[in-house]
Amino acid sequence: MNYFEFYEIPVSFHPNAEVVKRKFYALSKQYHPDFYVNESEDKQQEILDLSTLNNKAYQVLSHEQKRLNYVLELFGALEEGEKYALPQDFLMEMMEVNEVLMELEFDEDFAKVEQLKKQVAEIEESLDTELASLTHQFDEQKEEERKALLLQIKDIYYRKKYLLRIRESINRFATPSLR
């Protein structure tokens, strides 16, 4: 049973946060292990499993990035160990960013670090805007019309993962005392 089914809500990149929270609290009360101490061991284990499932469901459904990953996995768009090929134009743009990062390895330049942070932030903002648009479209579409959107969402997901690694590298230069 997936988390959306468990919470009795439709699969969505943008579920209603209040509904998710209410369902979490209701199920937390319903499946609280303390209410089942006089039950059989099997029943206690079942309740413990349901309580654990409720906690995991809430952690995923209430966190945007975890939910994005979960929905993509749910629809089979992400596969473990997948070697996703990012588009050439994106890789070329990132090559320039990586070249600046390599230069910073040898010549620390705070101004370049700040410029690079701004450039990456602008790319991320653009991707976030596009991702929000696509995920909202996905939520409004019928199931048969969602496949093309999933592929576009997956592409942005991997671009954002790549940018996260870039941002982590930039942050090493932004805090030289930690090196």
PDB file of C-alpha atoms in Angstrom:
ATOM      1  CA  MET A   1       0.000   0.000   0.000  1.00  0.00           C
ATOM      2  CA  ASN A   2       1.448   3.360  -0.974  1.00  0.00           C
ATOM      3  CA  TYR A   3       1.345   6.384   1.318  1.00  0.00           C
ATOM      4  CA  PHE A   4      -1.377   8.121  -0.663  1.00  0.00           C
ATOM      5  CA  GLU A   5      -3.646   5.070  -0.434  1.00  0.00           C
ATOM      6  CA  PHE A   6      -2.863   4.777   3.275  1.00  0.00           C
ATOM      7  CA  TYR A   7      -3.964   8.389   3.790  1.00  0.00           C
ATOM      8  CA  GLU A   8      -6.906   7.925   1.392  1.00  0.00           C
ATOM      9  CA  ILE A   9      -5.882  10.876  -0.786  1.00  0.00           C
ATOM     10  CA  PRO A  10      -5.169  11.026  -4.518  1.00  0.00           C
ATOM     11  CA  VAL A  11      -1.577  10.742  -5.715  1.00  0.00           C
ATOM     12  CA  SER A  12      -0.316  14.285  -6.077  1.00  0.00           C
ATOM     13  CA  PHE A  13       2.863  16.318  -6.074  1.00  0.00           C
ATOM     14  CA  HIS A  14       0.894  18.943  -4.110  1.00  0.00           C
ATOM     15  CA  PRO A  15      -1.448  17.252  -1.640  1.00  0.00           C
ATOM     16  CA  ASN A  16      -3.361  19.498   0.725  1.00  0.00           C
ATOM     17  CA  ALA A  17      -0.968  19.957   3.681  1.00  0.00           C
ATOM     18  CA  GLU A  18      -3.817  20.336   6.176  1.00  0.00           C
ATOM     19  CA  VAL A  19      -5.451  17.112   5.009  1.00  0.00           C
ATOM     20  CA  VAL A  20      -2.126  15.277   5.311  1.00  0.00           C
ATOM     21  CA  LYS A  21      -1.563  16.653   8.822  1.00  0.00           C
ATOM     22  CA  ARG A  22      -5.107  15.826   9.971  1.00  0.00           C
ATOM     23  CA  LYS A  23      -4.822  12.299   8.608  1.00  0.00           C
ATOM     24  CA  PHE A  24      -1.455  11.847  10.334  1.00  0.00           C
ATOM     25  CA  TYR A  25      -2.850  12.908  13.717  1.00  0.00           C
ATOM     26  CA  ALA A  26      -6.004  10.799  13.322  1.00  0.00           C
ATOM     27  CA  LEU A  27      -3.991   7.701  12.424  1.00  0.00           C
ATOM     28  CA  SER A  28      -1.454   8.426  15.158  1.00  0.00           C
ATOM     29  CA  LYS A  29      -4.284   8.294  17.659  1.00  0.00           C
ATOM     30  CA  GLN A  30      -5.905   5.252  16.026  1.00  0.00           C
ATOM     31  CA  TYR A  31      -2.672   3.245  15.849  1.00  0.00           C
ATOM     32  CA  HIS A  32      -0.995   4.351  19.056  1.00  0.00           C
ATOM     33  CA  PRO A  33       0.665   1.230  20.515  1.00  0.00           C
ATOM     34  CA  ASP A  34      -0.297   2.185  24.091  1.00  0.00           C
ATOM     35  CA  PHE A  35      -3.961   1.525  23.278  1.00  0.00           C
ATOM     36  CA  TYR A  36      -3.186  -2.091  22.354  1.00  0.00           C
ATOM     37  CA  VAL A  37      -1.095  -3.334  25.301  1.00  0.00           C
ATOM     38  CA  ASN A  38      -3.725  -5.929  26.255  1.00  0.00           C
ATOM     39  CA  GLU A  39      -3.980  -7.309  22.724  1.00  0.00           C
ATOM     40  CA  SER A  40      -2.161 -10.361  21.334  1.00  0.00           C
ATOM     41  CA  GLU A  41       1.450 -10.044  20.221  1.00  0.00           C
ATOM     42  CA  ASP A  42       0.342 -10.334  16.598  1.00  0.00           C
ATOM     43  CA  LYS A  43      -2.136  -7.470  17.000  1.00  0.00           C
ATOM     44  CA  GLN A  44       0.475  -5.361  18.816  1.00  0.00           C
ATOM     45  CA  GLN A  45       2.932  -5.962  15.973  1.00  0.00           C
ATOM     46  CA  GLU A  46       0.286  -5.082  13.383  1.00  0.00           C
ATOM     47  CA  ILE A  47      -0.443  -1.797  15.195  1.00  0.00           C
ATOM     48  CA  LEU A  48       3.265  -1.054  15.543  1.00  0.00           C
ATOM     49  CA  ASP A  49       3.699  -1.644  11.785  1.00  0.00           C
ATOM     50  CA  LEU A  50       0.754   0.661  11.011  1.00  0.00           C
ATOM     51  CA  SER A  51       2.117   3.315  13.361  1.00  0.00           C
ATOM     52  CA  THR A  52       5.503   3.102  11.643  1.00  0.00           C
ATOM     53  CA  LEU A  53       3.845   3.306   8.226  1.00  0.00           C
ATOM     54  CA  ASN A  54       1.932   6.388   9.368  1.00  0.00           C
ATOM     55  CA  ASN A  55       5.127   8.100  10.534  1.00  0.00           C
ATOM     56  CA  LYS A  56       6.958   7.301   7.287  1.00  0.00           C
ATOM     57  CA  ALA A  57       3.991   8.432   5.202  1.00  0.00           C
ATOM     58  CA  TYR A  58       3.852  11.748   7.014  1.00  0.00           C
ATOM     59  CA  GLN A  59       7.612  12.304   6.704  1.00  0.00           C
ATOM     60  CA  VAL A  60       7.392  11.822   2.935  1.00  0.00           C
ATOM     61  CA  LEU A  61       4.079  13.501   2.158  1.00  0.00           C
ATOM     62  CA  SER A  62       4.838  16.596   4.222  1.00  0.00           C
ATOM     63  CA  HIS A  63       8.294  17.188   2.696  1.00  0.00           C
ATOM     64  CA  GLU A  64       8.399  18.581  -0.848  1.00  0.00           C
ATOM     65  CA  GLN A  65      11.645  16.952  -2.019  1.00  0.00           C
ATOM     66  CA  LYS A  66      10.890  13.557  -0.458  1.00  0.00           C
ATOM     67  CA  ARG A  67       7.390  13.656  -1.952  1.00  0.00           C
ATOM     68  CA  LEU A  68       8.789  14.508  -5.403  1.00  0.00           C
ATOM     69  CA  ASN A  69      11.137  11.541  -5.216  1.00  0.00           C
ATOM     70  CA  TYR A  70       8.369   9.271  -3.891  1.00  0.00           C
ATOM     71  CA  VAL A  71       5.854  10.141  -6.620  1.00  0.00           C
ATOM     72  CA  LEU A  72       8.486   9.629  -9.322  1.00  0.00           C
ATOM     73  CA  GLU A  73       9.334   6.226  -7.828  1.00  0.00           C
ATOM     74  CA  LEU A  74       5.648   5.360  -7.459  1.00  0.00           C
ATOM     75  CA  PHE A  75       5.123   5.854 -11.194  1.00  0.00           C
ATOM     76  CA  GLY A  76       8.306   3.960 -12.086  1.00  0.00           C
ATOM     77  CA  ALA A  77      10.051   7.080 -13.379  1.00  0.00           C
ATOM     78  CA  LEU A  78      13.061   6.571 -11.092  1.00  0.00           C
ATOM     79  CA  GLU A  79      14.985   3.346 -10.947  1.00  0.00           C
ATOM     80  CA  GLU A  80      17.612   2.444  -8.383  1.00  0.00           C
ATOM     81  CA  GLY A  81      21.109   2.847  -9.782  1.00  0.00           C
ATOM     82  CA  GLU A  82      19.778   4.486 -12.935  1.00  0.00           C
ATOM     83  CA  LYS A  83      22.361   6.314 -15.033  1.00  0.00           C
ATOM     84  CA  TYR A  84      20.263   9.235 -16.212  1.00  0.00           C
ATOM     85  CA  ALA A  85      21.701  11.176 -19.139  1.00  0.00           C
ATOM     86  CA  LEU A  86      21.259  14.896 -18.603  1.00  0.00           C
ATOM     87  CA  PRO A  87      20.668  17.026 -21.720  1.00  0.00           C
ATOM     88  CA  GLN A  88      23.776  18.309 -23.533  1.00  0.00           C
ATOM     89  CA  ASP A  89      22.839  21.975 -23.236  1.00  0.00           C
ATOM     90  CA  PHE A  90      22.563  21.645 -19.463  1.00  0.00           C
ATOM     91  CA  LEU A  91      25.871  19.782 -19.258  1.00  0.00           C
ATOM     92  CA  MET A  92      27.592  22.464 -21.323  1.00  0.00           C
ATOM     93  CA  GLU A  93      26.266  25.134 -18.978  1.00  0.00           C
ATOM     94  CA  MET A  94      27.480  23.097 -16.008  1.00  0.00           C
ATOM     95  CA  MET A  95      30.889  22.624 -17.629  1.00  0.00           C
ATOM     96  CA  GLU A  96      31.387  26.382 -17.379  1.00  0.00           C
ATOM     97  CA  VAL A  97      30.369  26.322 -13.714  1.00  0.00           C
ATOM     98  CA  ASN A  98      32.723  23.414 -13.033  1.00  0.00           C
ATOM     99  CA  GLU A  99      35.597  25.242 -14.745  1.00  0.00           C
ATOM    100  CA  VAL A 100      35.130  28.179 -12.382  1.00  0.00           C
ATOM    101  CA  LEU A 101      35.055  25.741  -9.460  1.00  0.00           C
ATOM    102  CA  MET A 102      38.363  24.229 -10.620  1.00  0.00           C
ATOM    103  CA  GLU A 103      39.880  27.707 -10.879  1.00  0.00           C
ATOM    104  CA  LEU A 104      38.767  28.401  -7.317  1.00  0.00           C
ATOM    105  CA  GLU A 105      40.684  25.314  -6.153  1.00  0.00           C
ATOM    106  CA  PHE A 106      43.910  27.120  -7.060  1.00  0.00           C
ATOM    107  CA  ASP A 107      42.928  30.751  -6.696  1.00  0.00           C
ATOM    108  CA  GLU A 108      40.445  31.577  -3.957  1.00  0.00           C
ATOM    109  CA  ASP A 109      38.397  34.557  -5.048  1.00  0.00           C
ATOM    110  CA  PHE A 110      35.448  35.564  -2.870  1.00  0.00           C
ATOM    111  CA  ALA A 111      33.942  37.677  -5.671  1.00  0.00           C
ATOM    112  CA  LYS A 112      33.974  34.679  -8.040  1.00  0.00           C
ATOM    113  CA  VAL A 113      32.390  32.502  -5.366  1.00  0.00           C
ATOM    114  CA  GLU A 114      29.578  35.017  -4.880  1.00  0.00           C
ATOM    115  CA  GLN A 115      29.084  35.360  -8.638  1.00  0.00           C
ATOM    116  CA  LEU A 116      28.940  31.579  -9.000  1.00  0.00           C
ATOM    117  CA  LYS A 117      26.457  31.275  -6.125  1.00  0.00           C
ATOM    118  CA  LYS A 118      24.237  33.842  -7.836  1.00  0.00           C
ATOM    119  CA  GLN A 119      24.480  32.048 -11.190  1.00  0.00           C
ATOM    120  CA  VAL A 120      23.564  28.684  -9.660  1.00  0.00           C
ATOM    121  CA  ALA A 121      20.719  30.262  -7.660  1.00  0.00           C
ATOM    122  CA  GLU A 122      19.284  31.725 -10.871  1.00  0.00           C
ATOM    123  CA  ILE A 123      19.433  28.323 -12.586  1.00  0.00           C
ATOM    124  CA  GLU A 124      17.787  26.684  -9.574  1.00  0.00           C
ATOM    125  CA  GLU A 125      15.067  29.322  -9.455  1.00  0.00           C
ATOM    126  CA  SER A 126      14.311  28.757 -13.129  1.00  0.00           C
ATOM    127  CA  LEU A 127      14.151  24.992 -12.600  1.00  0.00           C
ATOM    128  CA  ASP A 128      11.948  25.410  -9.520  1.00  0.00           C
ATOM    129  CA  THR A 129       9.503  27.558 -11.483  1.00  0.00           C
ATOM    130  CA  GLU A 130       9.352  25.036 -14.316  1.00  0.00           C
ATOM    131  CA  LEU A 131       9.023  22.143 -11.866  1.00  0.00           C
ATOM    132  CA  ALA A 132       6.142  23.812 -10.028  1.00  0.00           C
ATOM    133  CA  SER A 133       4.323  24.369 -13.304  1.00  0.00           C
ATOM    134  CA  LEU A 134       4.831  20.768 -14.444  1.00  0.00           C
ATOM    135  CA  THR A 135       3.849  19.196 -11.135  1.00  0.00           C
ATOM    136  CA  HIS A 136       0.675  21.273 -10.939  1.00  0.00           C
ATOM    137  CA  GLN A 137      -0.172  20.262 -14.523  1.00  0.00           C
ATOM    138  CA  PHE A 138       0.481  16.631 -13.563  1.00  0.00           C
ATOM    139  CA  ASP A 139      -1.898  16.849 -10.611  1.00  0.00           C
ATOM    140  CA  GLU A 140      -4.656  18.187 -12.879  1.00  0.00           C
ATOM    141  CA  GLN A 141      -4.232  15.630 -15.692  1.00  0.00           C
ATOM    142  CA  LYS A 142      -5.894  12.289 -16.204  1.00  0.00           C
ATOM    143  CA  GLU A 143      -3.639   9.290 -15.642  1.00  0.00           C
ATOM    144  CA  GLU A 144      -3.093   8.532 -19.342  1.00  0.00           C
ATOM    145  CA  GLU A 145      -1.916  12.095 -19.980  1.00  0.00           C
ATOM    146  CA  ARG A 146       0.648  12.166 -17.180  1.00  0.00           C
ATOM    147  CA  LYS A 147       3.475  10.119 -18.723  1.00  0.00           C
ATOM    148  CA  ALA A 148       5.024  12.916 -20.798  1.00  0.00           C
ATOM    149  CA  LEU A 149       4.894  15.252 -17.809  1.00  0.00           C
ATOM    150  CA  LEU A 150       6.606  12.637 -15.632  1.00  0.00           C
ATOM    151  CA  LEU A 151       9.542  12.506 -18.034  1.00  0.00           C
ATOM    152  CA  GLN A 152       9.932  16.284 -17.892  1.00  0.00           C
ATOM    153  CA  ILE A 153       9.631  16.282 -14.091  1.00  0.00           C
ATOM    154  CA  LYS A 154      12.226  13.518 -13.897  1.00  0.00           C
ATOM    155  CA  ASP A 155      14.625  15.564 -16.020  1.00  0.00           C
ATOM    156  CA  ILE A 156      14.315  18.560 -13.708  1.00  0.00           C
ATOM    157  CA  TYR A 157      14.689  16.273 -10.685  1.00  0.00           C
ATOM    158  CA  TYR A 158      18.081  15.104 -11.986  1.00  0.00           C
ATOM    159  CA  ARG A 159      19.161  18.616 -12.935  1.00  0.00           C
ATOM    160  CA  LYS A 160      18.375  19.778  -9.410  1.00  0.00           C
ATOM    161  CA  LYS A 161      20.350  16.859  -7.956  1.00  0.00           C
ATOM    162  CA  TYR A 162      23.322  17.882 -10.090  1.00  0.00           C
ATOM    163  CA  LEU A 163      22.994  21.491  -8.932  1.00  0.00           C
ATOM    164  CA  LEU A 164      22.874  20.355  -5.323  1.00  0.00           C
ATOM    165  CA  ARG A 165      26.348  18.838  -5.733  1.00  0.00           C
ATOM    166  CA  ILE A 166      27.532  22.068  -7.365  1.00  0.00           C
ATOM    167  CA  ARG A 167      26.105  24.114  -4.496  1.00  0.00           C
ATOM    168  CA  GLU A 168      27.857  21.861  -1.960  1.00  0.00           C
ATOM    169  CA  SER A 169      31.151  22.447  -3.765  1.00  0.00           C
ATOM    170  CA  ILE A 170      30.587  26.196  -3.819  1.00  0.00           C
ATOM    171  CA  ASN A 171      29.818  26.183  -0.095  1.00  0.00           C
ATOM    172  CA  ARG A 172      33.236  24.658   0.574  1.00  0.00           C
ATOM    173  CA  PHE A 173      34.793  27.794  -0.897  1.00  0.00           C
ATOM    174  CA  ALA A 174      32.373  30.105   0.848  1.00  0.00           C
ATOM    175  CA  THR A 175      33.478  28.776   4.249  1.00  0.00           C
ATOM    176  CA  PRO A 176      37.256  28.463   4.025  1.00  0.00           C
ATOM    177  CA  SER A 177      37.646  27.962   7.779  1.00  0.00           C
ATOM    178  CA  LEU A 178      36.036  24.523   7.417  1.00  0.00           C
ATOM    179  CA  ARG A 179      38.634  23.243   4.959  1.00  0.00           C
TER     180      ARG A 179
END
